[in-house]
Amino acid sequence: MIVSLHVATGAAAGALVRSRRRALLIGPFLHVLEDRVPHQDIASRRFEIESGAACLLLLALRRGPFDPATLGGVAASAPDLEHVLPWLRPRGKKLFHGRHGWHRSGRFSAAAQLVLAGAILGALSR
């Protein structure tokens, strides 16, 4: 999944559970489950980083940095940091995106993911 959708679904889960601790615990599991859905990714790492950061900033500004929705968004998107921060990969192996085949290529387009992420974040930002 694209980072923006990880943020959005993590935020939705955090808003539903209404607990900071649960939001932080659910996020990484939600990330792994979402990456099992056959999907397309965005080739631009820069776009992924900037759009994910913008989504998190929106949540933090609208709901507060320690709101369960904001923390859920952080926790659900955090596993993707291992793509860009090499020190998060012990012995060079990725924990969430390693040889286990967690990512599934498929038909859930990046454009559809962006629209869905926008709809979820829009609802949570009201």
mmCIF file of N, CA and C in Angstrom:
data_model
loop_
_atom_site.group_PDB
_atom_site.id
_atom_site.type_symbol
_atom_site.label_atom_id
_atom_site.label_comp_id
_atom_site.label_asym_id
_atom_site.label_seq_id
_atom_site.Cartn_x
_atom_site.Cartn_y
_atom_site.Cartn_z
ATOM 1 N N MET A 1 0.836 -1.181 0.000
ATOM 2 C CA MET A 1 0.000 0.000 0.000
ATOM 3 C C MET A 1 0.878 1.241 0.000
ATOM 4 N N ILE A 2 0.299 2.331 -0.430
ATOM 5 C CA ILE A 2 1.041 3.584 -0.409
ATOM 6 C C ILE A 2 1.034 4.139 1.016
ATOM 7 N N VAL A 3 2.011 4.950 1.316
ATOM 8 C CA VAL A 3 2.167 5.467 2.675
ATOM 9 C C VAL A 3 0.933 6.243 3.125
ATOM 10 N N SER A 4 0.372 7.053 2.239
ATOM 11 C CA SER A 4 -0.800 7.850 2.613
ATOM 12 C C SER A 4 -1.959 6.977 3.080
ATOM 13 N N LEU A 5 -2.155 5.841 2.437
ATOM 14 C CA LEU A 5 -3.233 4.951 2.853
ATOM 15 C C LEU A 5 -2.889 4.258 4.168
ATOM 16 N N HIS A 6 -1.622 3.912 4.374
ATOM 17 C CA HIS A 6 -1.230 3.366 5.677
ATOM 18 C C HIS A 6 -1.540 4.377 6.786
ATOM 19 N N VAL A 7 -1.204 5.641 6.551
ATOM 20 C CA VAL A 7 -1.483 6.690 7.537
ATOM 21 C C VAL A 7 -2.987 6.784 7.782
ATOM 22 N N ALA A 8 -3.754 6.833 6.708
ATOM 23 C CA ALA A 8 -5.203 7.015 6.827
ATOM 24 C C ALA A 8 -5.883 5.855 7.551
ATOM 25 N N THR A 9 -5.533 4.635 7.189
ATOM 26 C CA THR A 9 -6.187 3.494 7.842
ATOM 27 C C THR A 9 -5.715 3.343 9.287
ATOM 28 N N GLY A 10 -4.450 3.645 9.538
ATOM 29 C CA GLY A 10 -3.971 3.630 10.920
ATOM 30 C C GLY A 10 -4.677 4.679 11.755
ATOM 31 N N ALA A 11 -4.894 5.844 11.166
ATOM 32 C CA ALA A 11 -5.614 6.905 11.865
ATOM 33 C C ALA A 11 -7.062 6.502 12.136
ATOM 34 N N ALA A 12 -7.691 5.882 11.156
ATOM 35 C CA ALA A 12 -9.068 5.423 11.360
ATOM 36 C C ALA A 12 -9.140 4.388 12.480
ATOM 37 N N ALA A 13 -8.187 3.463 12.488
ATOM 38 C CA ALA A 13 -8.161 2.453 13.563
ATOM 39 C C ALA A 13 -7.939 3.116 14.915
ATOM 40 N N GLY A 14 -7.019 4.073 14.973
ATOM 41 C CA GLY A 14 -6.777 4.787 16.225
ATOM 42 C C GLY A 14 -8.009 5.523 16.707
ATOM 43 N N ALA A 15 -8.727 6.149 15.780
ATOM 44 C CA ALA A 15 -9.957 6.855 16.145
ATOM 45 C C ALA A 15 -11.018 5.879 16.657
ATOM 46 N N LEU A 16 -11.057 4.696 16.060
ATOM 47 C CA LEU A 16 -12.048 3.700 16.495
ATOM 48 C C LEU A 16 -11.743 3.120 17.875
ATOM 49 N N VAL A 17 -10.477 2.828 18.140
ATOM 50 C CA VAL A 17 -10.141 2.218 19.429
ATOM 51 C C VAL A 17 -10.039 3.248 20.545
ATOM 52 N N ARG A 18 -9.836 4.524 20.193
ATOM 53 C CA ARG A 18 -9.785 5.641 21.137
ATOM 54 C C ARG A 18 -8.818 5.432 22.296
ATOM 55 N N SER A 19 -7.730 4.767 21.999
ATOM 56 C CA SER A 19 -6.704 4.505 23.009
ATOM 57 C C SER A 19 -5.340 4.688 22.362
ATOM 58 N N ARG A 20 -4.502 5.503 22.975
ATOM 59 C CA ARG A 20 -3.168 5.730 22.423
ATOM 60 C C ARG A 20 -2.380 4.427 22.345
ATOM 61 N N ARG A 21 -2.403 3.681 23.406
ATOM 62 C CA ARG A 21 -1.645 2.425 23.461
ATOM 63 C C ARG A 21 -2.132 1.442 22.404
ATOM 64 N N ARG A 22 -3.430 1.256 22.313
ATOM 65 C CA ARG A 22 -3.967 0.319 21.318
ATOM 66 C C ARG A 22 -3.671 0.787 19.896
ATOM 67 N N ALA A 23 -3.755 2.085 19.663
ATOM 68 C CA ALA A 23 -3.458 2.624 18.335
ATOM 69 C C ALA A 23 -2.018 2.316 17.942
ATOM 70 N N LEU A 24 -1.099 2.477 18.890
ATOM 71 C CA LEU A 24 0.314 2.198 18.611
ATOM 72 C C LEU A 24 0.572 0.713 18.395
ATOM 73 N N LEU A 25 -0.175 -0.133 19.080
ATOM 74 C CA LEU A 25 -0.004 -1.580 18.928
ATOM 75 C C LEU A 25 -0.637 -2.118 17.648
ATOM 76 N N ILE A 26 -1.770 -1.575 17.278
ATOM 77 C CA ILE A 26 -2.501 -2.059 16.100
ATOM 78 C C ILE A 26 -1.810 -1.646 14.798
ATOM 79 N N GLY A 27 -1.190 -0.478 14.790
ATOM 80 C CA GLY A 27 -0.624 0.087 13.566
ATOM 81 C C GLY A 27 0.265 -0.846 12.759
ATOM 82 N N PRO A 28 1.321 -1.418 13.361
ATOM 83 C CA PRO A 28 2.194 -2.300 12.576
ATOM 84 C C PRO A 28 1.485 -3.548 12.042
ATOM 85 N N PHE A 29 0.561 -4.099 12.806
ATOM 86 C CA PHE A 29 -0.188 -5.270 12.326
ATOM 87 C C PHE A 29 -1.078 -4.887 11.148
ATOM 88 N N LEU A 30 -1.686 -3.720 11.235
ATOM 89 C CA LEU A 30 -2.507 -3.232 10.140
ATOM 90 C C LEU A 30 -1.657 -3.033 8.889
ATOM 91 N N HIS A 31 -0.454 -2.523 9.064
ATOM 92 C CA HIS A 31 0.463 -2.329 7.938
ATOM 93 C C HIS A 31 0.733 -3.649 7.218
ATOM 94 N N VAL A 32 1.066 -4.674 7.977
ATOM 95 C CA VAL A 32 1.370 -5.981 7.383
ATOM 96 C C VAL A 32 0.153 -6.538 6.654
ATOM 97 N N LEU A 33 -1.021 -6.435 7.263
ATOM 98 C CA LEU A 33 -2.241 -6.927 6.614
ATOM 99 C C LEU A 33 -2.512 -6.186 5.301
ATOM 100 N N GLU A 34 -2.332 -4.883 5.322
ATOM 101 C CA GLU A 34 -2.583 -4.101 4.107
ATOM 102 C C GLU A 34 -1.600 -4.448 2.997
ATOM 103 N N ASP A 35 -0.358 -4.688 3.360
ATOM 104 C CA ASP A 35 0.621 -5.036 2.328
ATOM 105 C C ASP A 35 0.342 -6.402 1.702
ATOM 106 N N ARG A 36 -0.478 -7.206 2.333
ATOM 107 C CA ARG A 36 -0.877 -8.499 1.758
ATOM 108 C C ARG A 36 -1.964 -8.342 0.700
ATOM 109 N N VAL A 37 -2.643 -7.205 0.677
ATOM 110 C CA VAL A 37 -3.658 -6.944 -0.343
ATOM 111 C C VAL A 37 -2.940 -6.660 -1.662
ATOM 112 N N PRO A 38 -3.313 -7.345 -2.748
ATOM 113 C CA PRO A 38 -2.676 -7.066 -4.043
ATOM 114 C C PRO A 38 -2.891 -5.607 -4.454
ATOM 115 N N HIS A 39 -1.792 -4.878 -4.653
ATOM 116 C CA HIS A 39 -1.870 -3.444 -4.904
ATOM 117 C C HIS A 39 -0.713 -2.964 -5.770
ATOM 118 N N GLN A 40 -0.884 -1.744 -6.260
ATOM 119 C CA GLN A 40 0.191 -1.068 -6.989
ATOM 120 C C GLN A 40 0.833 -0.058 -6.046
ATOM 121 N N ASP A 41 2.122 0.179 -6.234
ATOM 122 C CA ASP A 41 2.834 1.163 -5.439
ATOM 123 C C ASP A 41 3.159 2.378 -6.301
ATOM 124 N N ILE A 42 3.556 3.451 -5.651
ATOM 125 C CA ILE A 42 4.007 4.654 -6.347
ATOM 126 C C ILE A 42 5.520 4.561 -6.469
ATOM 127 N N ALA A 43 6.033 4.770 -7.650
ATOM 128 C CA ALA A 43 7.465 4.612 -7.898
ATOM 129 C C ALA A 43 8.306 5.710 -7.257
ATOM 130 N N SER A 44 7.728 6.871 -7.026
ATOM 131 C CA SER A 44 8.477 8.007 -6.490
ATOM 132 C C SER A 44 8.581 7.932 -4.964
ATOM 133 N N ARG A 45 9.759 7.625 -4.487
ATOM 134 C CA ARG A 45 9.989 7.582 -3.035
ATOM 135 C C ARG A 45 9.766 8.964 -2.429
ATOM 136 N N ARG A 46 10.185 9.999 -3.162
ATOM 137 C CA ARG A 46 10.007 11.365 -2.658
ATOM 138 C C ARG A 46 8.524 11.686 -2.458
ATOM 139 N N PHE A 47 7.690 11.329 -3.436
ATOM 140 C CA PHE A 47 6.255 11.568 -3.302
ATOM 141 C C PHE A 47 5.696 10.804 -2.109
ATOM 142 N N GLU A 48 6.105 9.565 -1.946
ATOM 143 C CA GLU A 48 5.628 8.752 -0.832
ATOM 144 C C GLU A 48 5.981 9.397 0.516
ATOM 145 N N ILE A 49 7.223 9.830 0.651
ATOM 146 C CA ILE A 49 7.668 10.447 1.904
ATOM 147 C C ILE A 49 6.916 11.748 2.164
ATOM 148 N N GLU A 50 6.865 12.594 1.153
ATOM 149 C CA GLU A 50 6.233 13.899 1.340
ATOM 150 C C GLU A 50 4.727 13.801 1.555
ATOM 151 N N SER A 51 4.055 12.929 0.840
ATOM 152 C CA SER A 51 2.608 12.798 1.019
ATOM 153 C C SER A 51 2.281 12.161 2.368
ATOM 154 N N GLY A 52 3.075 11.170 2.773
ATOM 155 C CA GLY A 52 2.860 10.563 4.092
ATOM 156 C C GLY A 52 3.083 11.560 5.210
ATOM 157 N N ALA A 53 4.142 12.356 5.091
ATOM 158 C CA ALA A 53 4.427 13.385 6.100
ATOM 159 C C ALA A 53 3.320 14.430 6.137
ATOM 160 N N ALA A 54 2.817 14.805 4.971
ATOM 161 C CA ALA A 54 1.728 15.788 4.910
ATOM 162 C C ALA A 54 0.468 15.246 5.583
ATOM 163 N N CYS A 55 0.180 13.976 5.373
ATOM 164 C CA CYS A 55 -0.998 13.363 6.007
ATOM 165 C C CYS A 55 -0.852 13.351 7.530
ATOM 166 N N LEU A 56 0.337 12.998 7.994
ATOM 167 C CA LEU A 56 0.572 12.987 9.443
ATOM 168 C C LEU A 56 0.504 14.395 10.027
ATOM 169 N N LEU A 57 1.045 15.365 9.300
ATOM 170 C CA LEU A 57 0.989 16.749 9.762
ATOM 171 C C LEU A 57 -0.458 17.234 9.848
ATOM 172 N N LEU A 58 -1.258 16.905 8.847
ATOM 173 C CA LEU A 58 -2.679 17.271 8.867
ATOM 174 C C LEU A 58 -3.367 16.697 10.109
ATOM 175 N N LEU A 59 -3.137 15.416 10.368
ATOM 176 C CA LEU A 59 -3.741 14.797 11.555
ATOM 177 C C LEU A 59 -3.282 15.480 12.839
ATOM 178 N N ALA A 60 -1.987 15.740 12.937
ATOM 179 C CA ALA A 60 -1.445 16.361 14.147
ATOM 180 C C ALA A 60 -2.013 17.770 14.360
ATOM 181 N N LEU A 61 -2.180 18.513 13.264
ATOM 182 C CA LEU A 61 -2.715 19.869 13.381
ATOM 183 C C LEU A 61 -4.203 19.873 13.717
ATOM 184 N N ARG A 62 -4.948 18.944 13.139
ATOM 185 C CA ARG A 62 -6.403 18.920 13.338
ATOM 186 C C ARG A 62 -6.825 18.197 14.620
ATOM 187 N N ARG A 63 -6.097 17.139 14.986
ATOM 188 C CA ARG A 63 -6.526 16.315 16.117
ATOM 189 C C ARG A 63 -5.568 16.377 17.298
ATOM 190 N N GLY A 64 -4.375 16.882 17.071
ATOM 191 C CA GLY A 64 -3.362 16.927 18.119
ATOM 192 C C GLY A 64 -2.342 15.816 17.920
ATOM 193 N N PRO A 65 -1.092 16.073 18.314
ATOM 194 C CA PRO A 65 -0.037 15.084 18.059
ATOM 195 C C PRO A 65 -0.169 13.791 18.857
ATOM 196 N N PHE A 66 -0.891 13.823 19.957
ATOM 197 C CA PHE A 66 -1.012 12.623 20.787
ATOM 198 C C PHE A 66 -2.413 12.019 20.762
ATOM 199 N N ASP A 67 -3.213 12.455 19.813
ATOM 200 C CA ASP A 67 -4.537 11.862 19.628
ATOM 201 C C ASP A 67 -4.364 10.431 19.125
ATOM 202 N N PRO A 68 -5.224 9.502 19.542
ATOM 203 C CA PRO A 68 -5.107 8.122 19.068
ATOM 204 C C PRO A 68 -5.101 7.995 17.539
ATOM 205 N N ALA A 69 -5.833 8.846 16.851
ATOM 206 C CA ALA A 69 -5.842 8.782 15.380
ATOM 207 C C ALA A 69 -4.468 9.154 14.816
ATOM 208 N N THR A 70 -3.877 10.193 15.353
ATOM 209 C CA THR A 70 -2.551 10.610 14.892
ATOM 210 C C THR A 70 -1.524 9.515 15.181
ATOM 211 N N LEU A 71 -1.559 8.979 16.380
ATOM 212 C CA LEU A 71 -0.618 7.925 16.747
ATOM 213 C C LEU A 71 -0.846 6.662 15.932
ATOM 214 N N GLY A 72 -2.104 6.355 15.615
ATOM 215 C CA GLY A 72 -2.404 5.212 14.764
ATOM 216 C C GLY A 72 -1.824 5.397 13.374
ATOM 217 N N GLY A 73 -1.920 6.620 12.847
ATOM 218 C CA GLY A 73 -1.329 6.918 11.545
ATOM 219 C C GLY A 73 0.180 6.769 11.554
ATOM 220 N N VAL A 74 0.802 7.229 12.624
ATOM 221 C CA VAL A 74 2.255 7.089 12.765
ATOM 222 C C VAL A 74 2.642 5.616 12.826
ATOM 223 N N ALA A 75 1.943 4.867 13.670
ATOM 224 C CA ALA A 75 2.288 3.453 13.877
ATOM 225 C C ALA A 75 2.062 2.608 12.629
ATOM 226 N N ALA A 76 1.012 2.904 11.885
ATOM 227 C CA ALA A 76 0.719 2.110 10.686
ATOM 228 C C ALA A 76 1.666 2.430 9.533
ATOM 229 N N SER A 77 2.213 3.622 9.506
ATOM 230 C CA SER A 77 3.126 3.982 8.422
ATOM 231 C C SER A 77 4.589 3.763 8.796
ATOM 232 N N ALA A 78 4.891 3.662 10.068
ATOM 233 C CA ALA A 78 6.281 3.543 10.525
ATOM 234 C C ALA A 78 7.049 2.368 9.912
ATOM 235 N N PRO A 79 6.448 1.202 9.677
ATOM 236 C CA PRO A 79 7.225 0.120 9.062
ATOM 237 C C PRO A 79 7.840 0.472 7.717
ATOM 238 N N ASP A 80 7.276 1.429 6.999
ATOM 239 C CA ASP A 80 7.863 1.823 5.718
ATOM 240 C C ASP A 80 9.157 2.609 5.885
ATOM 241 N N LEU A 81 9.468 3.041 7.088
ATOM 242 C CA LEU A 81 10.730 3.752 7.322
ATOM 243 C C LEU A 81 11.935 2.870 7.038
ATOM 244 N N GLU A 82 11.758 1.545 7.130
ATOM 245 C CA GLU A 82 12.899 0.669 6.873
ATOM 246 C C GLU A 82 13.336 0.720 5.408
ATOM 247 N N HIS A 83 12.498 1.278 4.536
ATOM 248 C CA HIS A 83 12.893 1.465 3.134
ATOM 249 C C HIS A 83 13.908 2.592 2.981
ATOM 250 N N VAL A 84 13.858 3.574 3.879
ATOM 251 C CA VAL A 84 14.689 4.771 3.714
ATOM 252 C C VAL A 84 15.724 4.972 4.823
ATOM 253 N N LEU A 85 15.603 4.256 5.924
ATOM 254 C CA LEU A 85 16.554 4.392 7.033
ATOM 255 C C LEU A 85 17.299 3.083 7.235
ATOM 256 N N PRO A 86 18.494 2.975 6.704
ATOM 257 C CA PRO A 86 19.220 1.700 6.715
ATOM 258 C C PRO A 86 19.497 1.147 8.109
ATOM 259 N N TRP A 87 19.627 2.004 9.118
ATOM 260 C CA TRP A 87 19.929 1.498 10.461
ATOM 261 C C TRP A 87 18.737 0.781 11.097
ATOM 262 N N LEU A 88 17.584 0.815 10.450
ATOM 263 C CA LEU A 88 16.427 0.063 10.942
ATOM 264 C C LEU A 88 16.417 -1.380 10.438
ATOM 265 N N ARG A 89 17.426 -1.735 9.640
ATOM 266 C CA ARG A 89 17.498 -3.079 9.075
ATOM 267 C C ARG A 89 18.665 -3.825 9.715
ATOM 268 N N PRO A 90 18.399 -4.641 10.721
ATOM 269 C CA PRO A 90 19.502 -5.399 11.319
ATOM 270 C C PRO A 90 20.109 -6.347 10.292
ATOM 271 N N ARG A 91 21.419 -6.333 10.184
ATOM 272 C CA ARG A 91 22.155 -7.174 9.225
ATOM 273 C C ARG A 91 21.644 -6.998 7.794
ATOM 274 N N GLY A 92 21.140 -5.808 7.493
ATOM 275 C CA GLY A 92 20.710 -5.508 6.134
ATOM 276 C C GLY A 92 19.379 -6.117 5.722
ATOM 277 N N LYS A 93 18.705 -6.812 6.632
ATOM 278 C CA LYS A 93 17.438 -7.461 6.287
ATOM 279 C C LYS A 93 16.264 -6.646 6.807
ATOM 280 N N LYS A 94 15.257 -6.540 5.978
ATOM 281 C CA LYS A 94 14.068 -5.796 6.362
ATOM 282 C C LYS A 94 13.133 -6.678 7.179
ATOM 283 N N LEU A 95 12.605 -6.114 8.252
ATOM 284 C CA LEU A 95 11.703 -6.851 9.129
ATOM 285 C C LEU A 95 10.306 -6.980 8.525
ATOM 286 N N PHE A 96 9.768 -5.864 8.042
ATOM 287 C CA PHE A 96 8.397 -5.866 7.534
ATOM 288 C C PHE A 96 8.299 -6.157 6.042
ATOM 289 N N HIS A 97 9.354 -5.909 5.304
ATOM 290 C CA HIS A 97 9.294 -6.028 3.850
ATOM 291 C C HIS A 97 10.389 -6.939 3.317
ATOM 292 N N GLY A 98 10.718 -7.949 4.056
ATOM 293 C CA GLY A 98 11.807 -8.844 3.687
ATOM 294 C C GLY A 98 11.413 -9.912 2.700
ATOM 295 N N ARG A 99 12.113 -10.993 2.764
ATOM 296 C CA ARG A 99 11.942 -12.081 1.806
ATOM 297 C C ARG A 99 10.660 -12.875 2.007
ATOM 298 N N HIS A 100 9.872 -12.505 2.980
ATOM 299 C CA HIS A 100 8.644 -13.249 3.290
ATOM 300 C C HIS A 100 7.520 -13.006 2.289
ATOM 301 N N GLY A 101 7.740 -12.071 1.378
ATOM 302 C CA GLY A 101 6.727 -11.831 0.354
ATOM 303 C C GLY A 101 5.505 -11.104 0.859
ATOM 304 N N TRP A 102 5.688 -10.174 1.784
ATOM 305 C CA TRP A 102 4.528 -9.469 2.337
ATOM 306 C C TRP A 102 3.836 -8.613 1.290
ATOM 307 N N HIS A 103 4.597 -8.003 0.401
ATOM 308 C CA HIS A 103 3.989 -7.175 -0.634
ATOM 309 C C HIS A 103 3.398 -8.039 -1.736
ATOM 310 N N ARG A 104 2.236 -7.670 -2.170
ATOM 311 C CA ARG A 104 1.569 -8.381 -3.253
ATOM 312 C C ARG A 104 1.243 -7.385 -4.354
ATOM 313 N N SER A 105 1.763 -7.604 -5.538
ATOM 314 C CA SER A 105 1.425 -6.750 -6.671
ATOM 315 C C SER A 105 0.038 -7.117 -7.165
ATOM 316 N N GLY A 106 -0.713 -6.093 -7.537
ATOM 317 C CA GLY A 106 -2.062 -6.396 -7.997
ATOM 318 C C GLY A 106 -2.796 -5.196 -8.534
ATOM 319 N N ARG A 107 -4.099 -5.275 -8.517
ATOM 320 C CA ARG A 107 -4.950 -4.354 -9.238
ATOM 321 C C ARG A 107 -5.399 -3.134 -8.438
ATOM 322 N N PHE A 108 -5.211 -3.087 -7.135
ATOM 323 C CA PHE A 108 -5.644 -1.935 -6.352
ATOM 324 C C PHE A 108 -4.708 -0.775 -6.699
ATOM 325 N N SER A 109 -5.175 0.086 -7.601
ATOM 326 C CA SER A 109 -4.302 1.116 -8.175
ATOM 327 C C SER A 109 -3.860 2.143 -7.140
ATOM 328 N N ALA A 110 -2.724 2.744 -7.404
ATOM 329 C CA ALA A 110 -2.211 3.799 -6.536
ATOM 330 C C ALA A 110 -3.174 4.983 -6.514
ATOM 331 N N ALA A 111 -3.797 5.276 -7.662
ATOM 332 C CA ALA A 111 -4.750 6.383 -7.719
ATOM 333 C C ALA A 111 -5.951 6.115 -6.817
ATOM 334 N N ALA A 112 -6.471 4.904 -6.850
ATOM 335 C CA ALA A 112 -7.604 4.556 -5.981
ATOM 336 C C ALA A 112 -7.201 4.632 -4.515
ATOM 337 N N GLN A 113 -5.983 4.219 -4.211
ATOM 338 C CA GLN A 113 -5.496 4.302 -2.834
ATOM 339 C C GLN A 113 -5.412 5.756 -2.369
ATOM 340 N N LEU A 114 -4.955 6.644 -3.262
ATOM 341 C CA LEU A 114 -4.873 8.070 -2.915
ATOM 342 C C LEU A 114 -6.251 8.654 -2.642
ATOM 343 N N VAL A 115 -7.213 8.297 -3.468
ATOM 344 C CA VAL A 115 -8.582 8.795 -3.278
ATOM 345 C C VAL A 115 -9.148 8.292 -1.952
ATOM 346 N N LEU A 116 -8.955 7.008 -1.677
ATOM 347 C CA LEU A 116 -9.452 6.432 -0.426
ATOM 348 C C LEU A 116 -8.773 7.081 0.779
ATOM 349 N N ALA A 117 -7.467 7.266 0.699
ATOM 350 C CA ALA A 117 -6.735 7.919 1.790
ATOM 351 C C ALA A 117 -7.271 9.330 2.016
ATOM 352 N N GLY A 118 -7.496 10.058 0.941
ATOM 353 C CA GLY A 118 -8.033 11.404 1.058
ATOM 354 C C GLY A 118 -9.410 11.435 1.699
ATOM 355 N N ALA A 119 -10.247 10.489 1.331
ATOM 356 C CA ALA A 119 -11.609 10.431 1.903
ATOM 357 C C ALA A 119 -11.549 10.125 3.398
ATOM 358 N N ILE A 120 -10.719 9.174 3.775
ATOM 359 C CA ILE A 120 -10.593 8.816 5.193
ATOM 360 C C ILE A 120 -10.038 9.979 5.997
ATOM 361 N N LEU A 121 -8.957 10.574 5.493
ATOM 362 C CA LEU A 121 -8.342 11.702 6.211
ATOM 363 C C LEU A 121 -9.259 12.904 6.264
ATOM 364 N N GLY A 122 -10.010 13.119 5.195
ATOM 365 C CA GLY A 122 -10.986 14.223 5.191
ATOM 366 C C GLY A 122 -12.031 14.034 6.276
ATOM 367 N N ALA A 123 -12.531 12.812 6.403
ATOM 368 C CA ALA A 123 -13.536 12.536 7.441
ATOM 369 C C ALA A 123 -12.952 12.687 8.834
ATOM 370 N N LEU A 124 -11.709 12.257 9.021
ATOM 371 C CA LEU A 124 -11.089 12.337 10.348
ATOM 372 C C LEU A 124 -10.644 13.751 10.714
ATOM 373 N N SER A 125 -10.528 14.619 9.717
ATOM 374 C CA SER A 125 -10.029 15.979 9.955
ATOM 375 C C SER A 125 -11.123 16.989 10.198
ATOM 376 N N ARG A 126 -12.354 16.593 10.109
ATOM 377 C CA ARG A 126 -13.461 17.537 10.326
ATOM 378 C C ARG A 126 -13.572 17.958 11.753
#
